[in-house]
Each structure stands twice: as C-alpha cells, then as structure tokens.
C-alpha cells in the first residue's frame, strides 16, 4: 500500500498537497469542458486537437520560464501568482460560455493563457516536494501525490459530465475558478520555499545550463523521451467527445466516464505502489509500463462496448501511474536542488505538452481515417517507440537507480 508517512509527518506537505488536489479537481472540470465546448461548436475532432495545439506553445514557454525562476525565487510566491491569475482565466472562460454567442477565438486565447499559467506553476510545485519531506520519504511523497492527482482525474471528469448536463458550461468553468481561490489560502499558510542559493539568474543562459546538464545523462533523457512517446502516440483524449457520441452513442455522462476511467486504474495503482520501492532496475520498469499503456490503448481502439473500453482505459491508467511514480523518483533523486526547477520544467513541458501534441496527432489522423484507426495506430506507435528508446538508451534500460547514482554519475550518451 501507499506510504502515508509524508502526509502524517509534514504539515507543509499537507498544505501543498491539499491545495494541489483542490486546484486539480477544478482543472479537470475545465479539461472536460473545453473539448466538449469546441466539439459542440464545431463538430470536429480536428478542432479539438487544434485547441490543444494552441495551448502547447504557451504551456512549454510557461514551464521553461517557471522552471528558470523557480531555481532562483521563492517557489511559494510563484505558485501564488499562478493560482491568482488562473482564477481570472477560469472566470474569462465562464463569461464567454455564458454569452449568447460564445466565441471560439476567445476560447482559444483564454485556454492558451490558462495553459501557460499551468506550465509556469508546475516546476515549482514539483520541485517543492523534496523541500518538504525527508529524502527517504521522497518516493512515498510522489506516490501519495499520484493518489491525489488520480482522485482528481476520477472525480473531476465525472462531476464535469454531471455539471455540463445539469448546470451548463459557465458554471463548470466558474467552479474551476473558485477552486483556485481555495488553493491560494493553503499557499498563504505555507512557509516560504526558497531554493538553494547560487543558481544562475533566470534567462536564456540558465535554461541552456539546464540543457547542458541533461545532455549526456541517459537516465534523465529516458525519463523525458519515454513519457513523450506515450503521450504523443497513446493519448486519444481528443477523440473522446466523438467516441462518446458516435461509437458509444452516449452523452456527457459517457464522456465523463471516458475521461475518468484512466484515473480509476491509476488510483488503484497509486494506492498499491508500496511494492515499487523494491524495484531496483527502474528504467526497465518504466519501459515495460509504457509498453503496457500502449497495448491497452491499442485494444481500446478495437472495442465498441463501453464497459470493456472503460476497463482497458483503467488498465492503461494503472500502467501510467507506475511509470509516473518511477519517473518522478528517478528525476528528483538524480539532480541537485540548484537544477531541480529547471529539470522539472523540462519534465512538465513533456507531461503537459505531450498530450496536446497527441491531441493534434489523434485528431488529424481521425480526420483522414476514423477514430478507431487513429486510436489503434497511436497505441501501436507507442509500443514501437518504447522498444526503440530502450535500445537507443541502454544506460536507462540497464541502470535506472539500481546503484543510487550521484547527480553526475549517469552514463554518457552513446
């Protein structure tokens, strides 16, 4: 079972975790509402993919800027700024949805800004965890973090489906905005999160310094590239609105179930991550988990029976959370604090940006074929990509954290 020690022993971790779960719940409402609104306005899966593309550049830029600033400035203040600004963007989405003629352009612009703010906050949030718990509790803290994240993924979309059916889009966005206000309170109660002195001032030079640190370290490269492979090719969420309507012949409740199903499997995985601590070759375990995700998504593409499809998505979610816990532990245990926010920003750009590229890929393939072909081809590509990366990065496949490497002991790239 998951280890609750970090939550019991660290008041600061409880505050960060509680605020994060509340904001993630609200964010999941918007995650369902935006593609639903776009599909309702345009009846196009390609348009759903394009709005994700519009979010991609601001999200990556926000992650890189937030990562560079998080290694120099108080991470708590950066999180406060992002939460306050995010509540404003959610209000903008609510006002647009409440208007007699909602604007697709406004939806693109405001959702892009919201993505940039999310990217800005994520590196500081992820890098704050090692500051709040003991080193021996790091894997447990990230496992528990995954429990909260997956609870949000389960409850949020299901609640969004009900809200969209009963209250409409405007109230759905408004509740997201309210969730950030609660998060602000928890952050105010948190102590300052000052990074280790001595990091380079934020700017292009500090980002280049981060990339130089990454270059030649196959263990860290594997963390990013394997997640990118899974998210680009094996994340068919842009097709969920079309599949809910045309494959499963359902409405917003079916849509919410599709978004929630991976989270259910991931929650079960996160609650039973105690055995993960016994894995010594963590790189190999990540590769196997990504292959498992790809296989489950491929089978999902062949299914037209809702309950079977939901089970397959849950299996995919279980594999994904095992990969996520291991990747986070590898990353945060392998880098010094002076690089932690920048390296986390690269990871967040992958974690948050990859699915948006995947949305475009899935929508584009579906627009020239079918939703089923798009899902199946993406799952197969995910499996092939994981095998290729395992061969291309032997240091990641062989080593992981087997010998608890020092930050500079990763094998060089071949």
Tab-separated table of C-alpha atoms in Angstrom:
chain	number	residue	atom	x	y	z
A	1	UNK	CA	0.000	0.000	0.000
A	2	UNK	CA	0.988	3.631	-0.387
A	3	UNK	CA	3.049	5.063	2.485
A	4	UNK	CA	1.191	7.859	4.352
A	5	UNK	CA	4.248	8.914	6.381
A	6	UNK	CA	4.996	12.173	4.473
A	7	UNK	CA	1.402	13.320	4.934
A	8	UNK	CA	1.419	12.489	8.646
A	9	UNK	CA	4.808	14.000	9.482
A	10	UNK	CA	4.946	17.160	7.344
A	11	UNK	CA	2.418	19.970	7.861
A	12	UNK	CA	3.920	21.803	4.889
A	13	UNK	CA	3.430	18.801	2.617
A	14	UNK	CA	-0.192	18.525	3.791
A	15	UNK	CA	-0.815	22.154	2.845
A	16	UNK	CA	0.824	21.826	-0.567
A	17	UNK	CA	-0.914	18.527	-1.240
A	18	UNK	CA	-4.348	19.773	-0.137
A	19	UNK	CA	-4.198	22.915	-2.231
A	20	UNK	CA	-2.917	20.979	-5.201
A	21	UNK	CA	-5.733	18.422	-5.053
A	22	UNK	CA	-8.386	21.158	-4.899
A	23	UNK	CA	-6.938	23.013	-7.897
A	24	UNK	CA	-6.544	19.760	-9.836
A	25	UNK	CA	-10.199	18.918	-9.234
A	26	UNK	CA	-11.176	22.280	-10.664
A	27	UNK	CA	-8.755	21.916	-13.541
A	28	UNK	CA	-10.310	18.593	-14.510
A	29	UNK	CA	-13.677	20.320	-14.897
A	30	UNK	CA	-12.138	22.619	-17.487
A	31	UNK	CA	-10.192	19.759	-19.088
A	32	UNK	CA	-13.526	18.152	-19.983
A	33	UNK	CA	-15.452	21.374	-20.647
A	34	UNK	CA	-13.092	22.894	-23.234
A	35	UNK	CA	-13.040	19.979	-25.724
A	36	UNK	CA	-16.764	19.452	-25.155
A	37	UNK	CA	-17.478	23.107	-25.952
A	38	UNK	CA	-15.218	23.059	-29.016
A	39	UNK	CA	-16.828	19.873	-30.323
A	40	UNK	CA	-20.308	21.298	-29.652
A	41	UNK	CA	-19.469	24.467	-31.585
A	42	UNK	CA	-17.617	22.828	-34.498
A	43	UNK	CA	-18.466	19.077	-34.529
A	44	UNK	CA	-14.813	18.497	-35.451
A	45	UNK	CA	-12.254	16.291	-33.681
A	46	UNK	CA	-9.561	18.156	-35.609
A	47	UNK	CA	-10.679	21.423	-33.976
A	48	UNK	CA	-10.430	19.732	-30.579
A	49	UNK	CA	-6.869	18.790	-31.473
A	50	UNK	CA	-6.095	22.301	-32.728
A	51	UNK	CA	-7.142	23.959	-29.478
A	52	UNK	CA	-4.695	21.665	-27.709
A	53	UNK	CA	-2.037	22.807	-30.173
A	54	UNK	CA	-2.877	26.424	-29.315
A	55	UNK	CA	-2.191	25.574	-25.664
A	56	UNK	CA	1.106	23.851	-26.429
A	57	UNK	CA	3.474	26.791	-27.021
A	58	UNK	CA	2.254	28.849	-24.014
A	59	UNK	CA	2.453	25.745	-21.834
A	60	UNK	CA	6.029	24.918	-22.834
A	61	UNK	CA	7.091	28.568	-22.603
A	62	UNK	CA	5.429	28.868	-19.194
A	63	UNK	CA	7.150	25.695	-17.985
A	64	UNK	CA	10.594	26.899	-19.071
A	65	UNK	CA	10.146	30.372	-17.578
A	66	UNK	CA	8.654	28.954	-14.380
A	67	UNK	CA	11.479	26.443	-14.094
A	68	UNK	CA	14.179	29.080	-14.509
A	69	UNK	CA	12.507	31.372	-11.960
A	70	UNK	CA	11.828	28.518	-9.535
A	71	UNK	CA	15.550	27.863	-9.111
A	72	UNK	CA	16.104	31.491	-8.005
A	73	UNK	CA	12.936	32.901	-6.403
A	74	UNK	CA	10.574	31.807	-3.635
A	75	UNK	CA	8.574	28.950	-5.146
A	76	UNK	CA	5.603	29.683	-2.886
A	77	UNK	CA	5.228	33.201	-4.327
A	78	UNK	CA	5.404	31.849	-7.869
A	79	UNK	CA	2.635	29.370	-7.051
A	80	UNK	CA	0.517	32.139	-5.503
A	81	UNK	CA	0.842	34.296	-8.617
A	82	UNK	CA	-0.140	31.412	-10.880
A	83	UNK	CA	-3.170	30.440	-8.772
A	84	UNK	CA	-4.487	34.002	-8.677
A	85	UNK	CA	-4.055	34.509	-12.429
A	86	UNK	CA	-5.596	31.100	-13.162
A	87	UNK	CA	-8.737	32.023	-11.239
A	88	UNK	CA	-9.081	35.039	-13.546
A	89	UNK	CA	-8.718	32.950	-16.727
A	90	UNK	CA	-11.349	30.490	-15.484
A	91	UNK	CA	-13.661	33.446	-14.942
A	92	UNK	CA	-12.997	34.544	-18.519
A	93	UNK	CA	-13.982	31.128	-19.840
A	94	UNK	CA	-17.172	31.265	-17.741
A	95	UNK	CA	-18.140	34.694	-19.105
A	96	UNK	CA	-17.528	33.564	-22.683
A	97	UNK	CA	-19.624	30.430	-22.160
A	98	UNK	CA	-22.458	32.481	-20.615
A	99	UNK	CA	-22.664	34.873	-23.574
A	100	UNK	CA	-25.442	34.372	-26.155
A	101	UNK	CA	-22.859	33.640	-28.851
A	102	UNK	CA	-19.703	32.097	-27.334
A	103	UNK	CA	-16.567	32.975	-29.280
A	104	UNK	CA	-14.298	30.184	-30.475
A	105	UNK	CA	-11.438	32.692	-30.768
A	106	UNK	CA	-11.849	33.760	-27.129
A	107	UNK	CA	-11.899	30.088	-26.152
A	108	UNK	CA	-8.598	29.565	-27.983
A	109	UNK	CA	-6.932	32.638	-26.475
A	110	UNK	CA	-8.044	32.218	-22.861
A	111	UNK	CA	-7.368	28.481	-22.779
A	112	UNK	CA	-3.882	29.164	-24.190
A	113	UNK	CA	-3.233	31.676	-21.401
A	114	UNK	CA	-4.511	29.205	-18.803
A	115	UNK	CA	-2.165	26.544	-20.177
A	116	UNK	CA	0.765	28.944	-19.904
A	117	UNK	CA	-0.044	29.622	-16.249
A	118	UNK	CA	-0.334	25.925	-15.502
A	119	UNK	CA	3.038	25.346	-17.120
A	120	UNK	CA	4.525	28.196	-15.095
A	121	UNK	CA	3.379	26.698	-11.773
A	122	UNK	CA	4.177	23.033	-12.289
A	123	UNK	CA	8.010	23.123	-11.973
A	124	UNK	CA	7.872	24.990	-8.659
A	125	UNK	CA	5.164	22.679	-7.328
A	126	UNK	CA	7.086	19.550	-8.290
A	127	UNK	CA	10.430	20.906	-7.052
A	128	UNK	CA	8.889	21.951	-3.725
A	129	UNK	CA	8.163	18.389	-2.611
A	130	UNK	CA	11.802	17.419	-1.838
A	131	UNK	CA	11.997	20.585	0.305
A	132	UNK	CA	9.081	19.429	2.481
A	133	UNK	CA	9.840	15.747	3.145
A	134	UNK	CA	12.845	13.662	4.164
A	135	UNK	CA	14.924	12.119	1.342
A	136	UNK	CA	13.858	8.648	2.489
A	137	UNK	CA	10.204	9.690	2.045
A	138	UNK	CA	10.572	11.017	-1.493
A	139	UNK	CA	9.141	8.009	-3.333
A	140	UNK	CA	6.268	7.815	-0.826
A	141	UNK	CA	5.553	11.537	-1.281
A	142	UNK	CA	5.389	11.252	-5.057
A	143	UNK	CA	3.265	8.116	-4.756
A	144	UNK	CA	0.834	9.958	-2.496
A	145	UNK	CA	0.916	12.897	-4.895
A	146	UNK	CA	-0.200	10.497	-7.604
A	147	UNK	CA	-3.069	9.312	-5.384
A	148	UNK	CA	-4.336	12.883	-5.139
A	149	UNK	CA	-3.841	13.503	-8.837
A	150	UNK	CA	-5.706	10.347	-9.814
A	151	UNK	CA	-8.543	11.095	-7.393
A	152	UNK	CA	-8.916	14.429	-9.168
A	153	UNK	CA	-8.862	12.700	-12.558
A	154	UNK	CA	-11.609	10.309	-11.442
A	155	UNK	CA	-13.895	12.706	-9.585
A	156	UNK	CA	-13.324	15.791	-11.736
A	157	UNK	CA	-14.409	14.457	-15.157
A	158	UNK	CA	-17.337	12.501	-13.716
A	159	UNK	CA	-18.515	15.616	-11.871
A	160	UNK	CA	-17.910	17.671	-15.024
A	161	UNK	CA	-20.189	15.379	-17.006
A	162	UNK	CA	-22.975	15.911	-14.462
A	163	UNK	CA	-22.360	19.669	-14.276
A	164	UNK	CA	-22.409	20.055	-18.046
A	165	UNK	CA	-25.716	18.195	-18.210
A	166	UNK	CA	-27.387	19.954	-15.251
A	167	UNK	CA	-25.782	23.406	-14.908
A	168	UNK	CA	-24.035	24.124	-18.205
A	169	UNK	CA	-20.607	25.270	-19.303
A	170	UNK	CA	-20.495	28.614	-17.491
A	171	UNK	CA	-20.972	27.089	-14.023
A	172	UNK	CA	-18.437	24.379	-14.813
A	173	UNK	CA	-15.767	26.981	-15.600
A	174	UNK	CA	-16.804	29.110	-12.610
A	175	UNK	CA	-16.247	26.232	-10.179
A	176	UNK	CA	-12.753	25.810	-11.595
A	177	UNK	CA	-12.081	29.463	-10.786
A	178	UNK	CA	-13.383	29.002	-7.234
A	179	UNK	CA	-11.050	26.040	-6.689
A	180	UNK	CA	-8.021	28.273	-7.243
A	181	UNK	CA	-9.210	30.633	-4.507
A	182	UNK	CA	-9.097	27.747	-2.015
A	183	UNK	CA	-5.612	26.862	-3.242
A	184	UNK	CA	-4.481	30.438	-2.602
A	185	UNK	CA	-5.465	30.095	1.067
A	186	UNK	CA	-3.370	26.930	1.506
A	187	UNK	CA	-0.379	28.599	-0.162
A	188	UNK	CA	-0.636	31.635	2.129
A	189	UNK	CA	-0.351	29.260	5.109
A	190	UNK	CA	2.719	27.566	3.613
A	191	UNK	CA	6.207	28.660	4.667
A	192	UNK	CA	8.479	30.314	2.061
A	193	UNK	CA	10.067	27.830	-0.351
A	194	UNK	CA	13.432	29.418	-1.037
A	195	UNK	CA	15.698	27.444	-3.401
A	196	UNK	CA	19.352	26.702	-2.703
A	197	UNK	CA	21.411	29.896	-3.234
A	198	UNK	CA	23.826	30.097	-6.129
A	199	UNK	CA	21.644	29.236	-9.112
A	200	UNK	CA	22.065	31.318	-12.256
A	201	UNK	CA	19.595	34.209	-12.622
A	202	UNK	CA	16.594	33.315	-14.806
A	203	UNK	CA	17.120	33.826	-18.511
A	204	UNK	CA	18.188	32.013	-21.645
A	205	UNK	CA	21.571	31.249	-20.105
A	206	UNK	CA	20.053	29.408	-17.150
A	207	UNK	CA	17.902	27.284	-19.474
A	208	UNK	CA	20.937	26.467	-21.618
A	209	UNK	CA	22.754	25.468	-18.429
A	210	UNK	CA	19.877	23.090	-17.656
A	211	UNK	CA	20.024	21.536	-21.130
A	212	UNK	CA	23.779	21.077	-20.767
A	213	UNK	CA	23.217	19.232	-17.514
A	214	UNK	CA	20.680	16.989	-19.258
A	215	UNK	CA	22.938	16.257	-22.233
A	216	UNK	CA	24.868	13.036	-21.815
A	217	UNK	CA	22.704	11.705	-18.974
A	218	UNK	CA	20.760	8.829	-20.458
A	219	UNK	CA	18.803	8.183	-17.279
A	220	UNK	CA	17.262	11.664	-17.401
A	221	UNK	CA	16.789	11.535	-21.181
A	222	UNK	CA	14.846	8.307	-20.792
A	223	UNK	CA	12.532	9.942	-18.237
A	224	UNK	CA	11.518	12.617	-20.746
A	225	UNK	CA	11.507	10.673	-24.011
A	226	UNK	CA	9.520	7.655	-22.827
A	227	UNK	CA	6.803	9.878	-21.403
A	228	UNK	CA	6.764	11.891	-24.629
A	229	UNK	CA	6.339	8.681	-26.620
A	230	UNK	CA	3.358	7.582	-24.517
A	231	UNK	CA	1.652	10.967	-24.509
A	232	UNK	CA	2.019	11.792	-28.206
A	233	UNK	CA	1.009	8.424	-29.644
A	234	UNK	CA	-1.018	6.771	-26.904
A	235	UNK	CA	-3.226	9.570	-25.539
A	236	UNK	CA	-6.520	9.594	-27.529
A	237	UNK	CA	-8.416	12.044	-25.296
A	238	UNK	CA	-9.134	14.447	-28.205
A	239	UNK	CA	-11.285	11.680	-29.671
A	240	UNK	CA	-13.350	11.126	-26.522
A	241	UNK	CA	-16.137	13.595	-27.498
A	242	UNK	CA	-16.538	11.932	-30.908
A	243	UNK	CA	-16.303	8.420	-29.458
A	244	UNK	CA	-18.853	9.196	-26.743
A	245	UNK	CA	-21.311	10.391	-29.397
A	246	UNK	CA	-20.665	8.098	-32.373
A	247	UNK	CA	-19.000	4.908	-31.066
A	248	UNK	CA	-20.794	4.507	-27.724
A	249	UNK	CA	-23.903	6.577	-28.616
A	250	UNK	CA	-23.868	8.414	-25.286
A	251	UNK	CA	-23.836	11.972	-23.952
A	252	UNK	CA	-21.942	13.996	-21.369
A	253	UNK	CA	-22.130	11.208	-18.767
A	254	UNK	CA	-20.414	8.803	-21.163
A	255	UNK	CA	-17.860	11.495	-21.969
A	256	UNK	CA	-17.113	11.991	-18.278
A	257	UNK	CA	-16.728	8.225	-17.824
A	258	UNK	CA	-14.162	8.028	-20.639
A	259	UNK	CA	-12.095	10.809	-19.076
A	260	UNK	CA	-12.406	9.263	-15.597
A	261	UNK	CA	-11.586	5.648	-16.464
A	262	UNK	CA	-7.779	6.024	-16.746
A	263	UNK	CA	-7.819	7.791	-13.393
A	264	UNK	CA	-9.607	4.883	-11.719
A	265	UNK	CA	-6.898	2.469	-12.816
A	266	UNK	CA	-4.208	4.972	-11.914
A	267	UNK	CA	-5.678	5.459	-8.436
A	268	UNK	CA	-5.614	1.708	-7.820
A	269	UNK	CA	-2.013	1.712	-8.990
A	270	UNK	CA	-1.065	4.677	-6.807
A	271	UNK	CA	-2.672	3.101	-3.726
A	272	UNK	CA	-0.582	-0.045	-4.181
A	273	UNK	CA	2.793	1.481	-5.046
A	274	UNK	CA	4.484	0.129	-1.915
A	275	UNK	CA	5.935	-2.732	-3.981
A	276	UNK	CA	7.562	-0.225	-6.348
A	277	UNK	CA	10.198	0.542	-3.696
A	278	UNK	CA	11.546	-2.984	-4.251
A	279	UNK	CA	12.254	-2.327	-7.934
A	280	UNK	CA	15.976	-1.853	-8.485
A	281	UNK	CA	16.065	-1.545	-12.285
A	282	UNK	CA	13.596	1.287	-12.505
A	283	UNK	CA	14.463	2.254	-16.065
A	284	UNK	CA	13.441	-1.186	-17.296
A	285	UNK	CA	10.221	-0.977	-15.264
A	286	UNK	CA	9.340	2.367	-16.885
A	287	UNK	CA	9.800	0.878	-20.374
A	288	UNK	CA	7.583	-2.093	-19.511
A	289	UNK	CA	4.908	0.220	-18.074
A	290	UNK	CA	4.886	2.371	-21.226
A	291	UNK	CA	4.537	-0.751	-23.386
A	292	UNK	CA	1.618	-1.815	-21.168
A	293	UNK	CA	-0.032	1.571	-21.690
A	294	UNK	CA	0.349	1.264	-25.476
A	295	UNK	CA	-1.083	-2.261	-25.594
A	296	UNK	CA	-4.128	-1.258	-23.516
A	297	UNK	CA	-4.800	1.776	-25.734
A	298	UNK	CA	-4.497	-0.381	-28.872
A	299	UNK	CA	-7.104	-2.816	-27.533
A	300	UNK	CA	-9.311	0.134	-26.522
A	301	UNK	CA	-9.329	1.232	-30.160
A	302	UNK	CA	-10.773	-2.124	-31.215
A	303	UNK	CA	-13.602	-2.057	-28.636
A	304	UNK	CA	-17.102	-0.707	-29.244
A	305	UNK	CA	-18.527	-1.964	-25.929
A	306	UNK	CA	-18.427	0.777	-23.313
A	307	UNK	CA	-17.707	-1.292	-20.189
A	308	UNK	CA	-14.860	-3.176	-21.895
A	309	UNK	CA	-13.442	0.111	-23.155
A	310	UNK	CA	-13.554	1.621	-19.668
A	311	UNK	CA	-11.692	-1.389	-18.231
A	312	UNK	CA	-8.994	-1.066	-20.899
A	313	UNK	CA	-8.602	2.644	-20.159
A	314	UNK	CA	-8.313	1.798	-16.450
A	315	UNK	CA	-5.550	-0.729	-17.210
A	316	UNK	CA	-3.758	1.946	-19.216
A	317	UNK	CA	-4.072	4.325	-16.275
A	318	UNK	CA	-2.598	1.715	-13.896
A	319	UNK	CA	0.441	1.307	-16.147
A	320	UNK	CA	0.812	5.071	-16.491
A	321	UNK	CA	0.870	5.784	-12.755
A	322	UNK	CA	3.571	3.155	-12.148
A	323	UNK	CA	5.630	4.826	-14.860
A	324	UNK	CA	4.936	8.292	-13.414
A	325	UNK	CA	5.973	7.401	-9.841
A	326	UNK	CA	9.204	5.827	-11.054
A	327	UNK	CA	9.998	8.683	-13.440
A	328	UNK	CA	9.445	11.332	-10.762
A	329	UNK	CA	11.616	9.447	-8.285
A	330	UNK	CA	14.390	8.955	-10.847
A	331	UNK	CA	14.310	12.632	-11.762
A	332	UNK	CA	14.172	14.180	-8.299
A	333	UNK	CA	16.729	11.751	-6.830
A	334	UNK	CA	19.243	12.275	-9.621
A	335	UNK	CA	19.587	16.066	-9.690
A	336	UNK	CA	20.824	18.712	-7.221
A	337	UNK	CA	18.402	21.339	-5.883
A	338	UNK	CA	20.089	24.095	-7.925
A	339	UNK	CA	18.809	22.405	-11.116
A	340	UNK	CA	15.589	20.955	-9.716
A	341	UNK	CA	13.060	23.515	-11.005
A	342	UNK	CA	14.654	23.737	-14.445
A	343	UNK	CA	14.804	19.968	-14.900
A	344	UNK	CA	11.251	19.746	-13.535
A	345	UNK	CA	10.219	22.375	-16.084
A	346	UNK	CA	11.542	20.184	-18.887
A	347	UNK	CA	9.583	17.282	-17.432
A	348	UNK	CA	6.418	19.368	-17.074
A	349	UNK	CA	6.759	20.560	-20.675
A	350	UNK	CA	6.742	16.896	-21.671
A	351	UNK	CA	3.997	15.794	-19.253
A	352	UNK	CA	1.655	18.671	-20.121
A	353	UNK	CA	2.777	19.402	-23.683
A	354	UNK	CA	2.973	15.815	-24.908
A	355	UNK	CA	-0.771	15.142	-24.563
A	356	UNK	CA	-1.537	18.308	-26.517
A	357	UNK	CA	0.660	17.200	-29.398
A	358	UNK	CA	-1.071	13.849	-29.014
A	359	UNK	CA	-4.466	15.549	-29.286
A	360	UNK	CA	-3.424	17.091	-32.600
A	361	UNK	CA	-1.991	13.789	-33.850
A	362	UNK	CA	-5.128	11.869	-32.870
A	363	UNK	CA	-7.490	14.475	-34.325
A	364	UNK	CA	-5.530	14.773	-37.568
A	365	UNK	CA	-5.367	11.006	-38.144
A	366	UNK	CA	-9.074	10.655	-37.314
A	367	UNK	CA	-9.944	13.433	-39.784
A	368	UNK	CA	-8.428	11.448	-42.683
A	369	UNK	CA	-9.487	7.981	-41.468
A	370	UNK	CA	-11.662	7.008	-38.489
A	371	UNK	CA	-11.472	7.455	-34.730
A	372	UNK	CA	-10.822	3.731	-34.336
A	373	UNK	CA	-7.879	3.748	-36.765
A	374	UNK	CA	-6.448	6.796	-35.015
A	375	UNK	CA	-6.561	5.127	-31.586
A	376	UNK	CA	-5.162	1.773	-32.743
A	377	UNK	CA	-2.332	3.265	-34.810
A	378	UNK	CA	-1.368	5.518	-31.907
A	379	UNK	CA	-1.214	2.619	-29.458
A	380	UNK	CA	0.949	0.557	-31.818
A	381	UNK	CA	3.276	3.532	-32.386
A	382	UNK	CA	3.608	3.954	-28.605
A	383	UNK	CA	4.761	0.344	-28.169
A	384	UNK	CA	7.235	0.580	-31.050
A	385	UNK	CA	8.584	3.877	-29.716
A	386	UNK	CA	9.196	2.409	-26.246
A	387	UNK	CA	11.145	-0.523	-27.697
A	388	UNK	CA	13.230	1.787	-29.898
A	389	UNK	CA	14.047	4.084	-26.956
A	390	UNK	CA	15.043	1.124	-24.775
A	391	UNK	CA	17.548	0.133	-27.463
A	392	UNK	CA	18.748	3.696	-28.065
A	393	UNK	CA	19.246	4.462	-24.339
A	394	UNK	CA	20.959	1.382	-22.876
A	395	UNK	CA	22.041	3.376	-19.817
A	396	UNK	CA	18.399	3.992	-18.905
A	397	UNK	CA	17.399	0.375	-19.582
A	398	UNK	CA	20.293	-1.127	-17.578
A	399	UNK	CA	20.739	1.263	-14.719
A	400	UNK	CA	17.705	3.216	-13.526
A	401	UNK	CA	18.510	3.931	-9.886
A	402	UNK	CA	19.955	0.486	-9.177
A	403	UNK	CA	23.090	1.946	-7.645
A	404	UNK	CA	21.511	5.230	-6.462
A	405	UNK	CA	23.773	7.232	-8.703
A	406	UNK	CA	25.119	10.622	-7.725
A	407	UNK	CA	23.899	13.508	-9.900
A	408	UNK	CA	26.970	13.282	-12.112
A	409	UNK	CA	27.308	9.531	-12.416
A	410	UNK	CA	24.864	8.809	-15.237
A	411	UNK	CA	26.471	7.007	-18.148
A	412	UNK	CA	27.206	9.236	-21.126
A	413	UNK	CA	25.136	9.044	-24.271
A	414	UNK	CA	26.414	6.629	-26.846
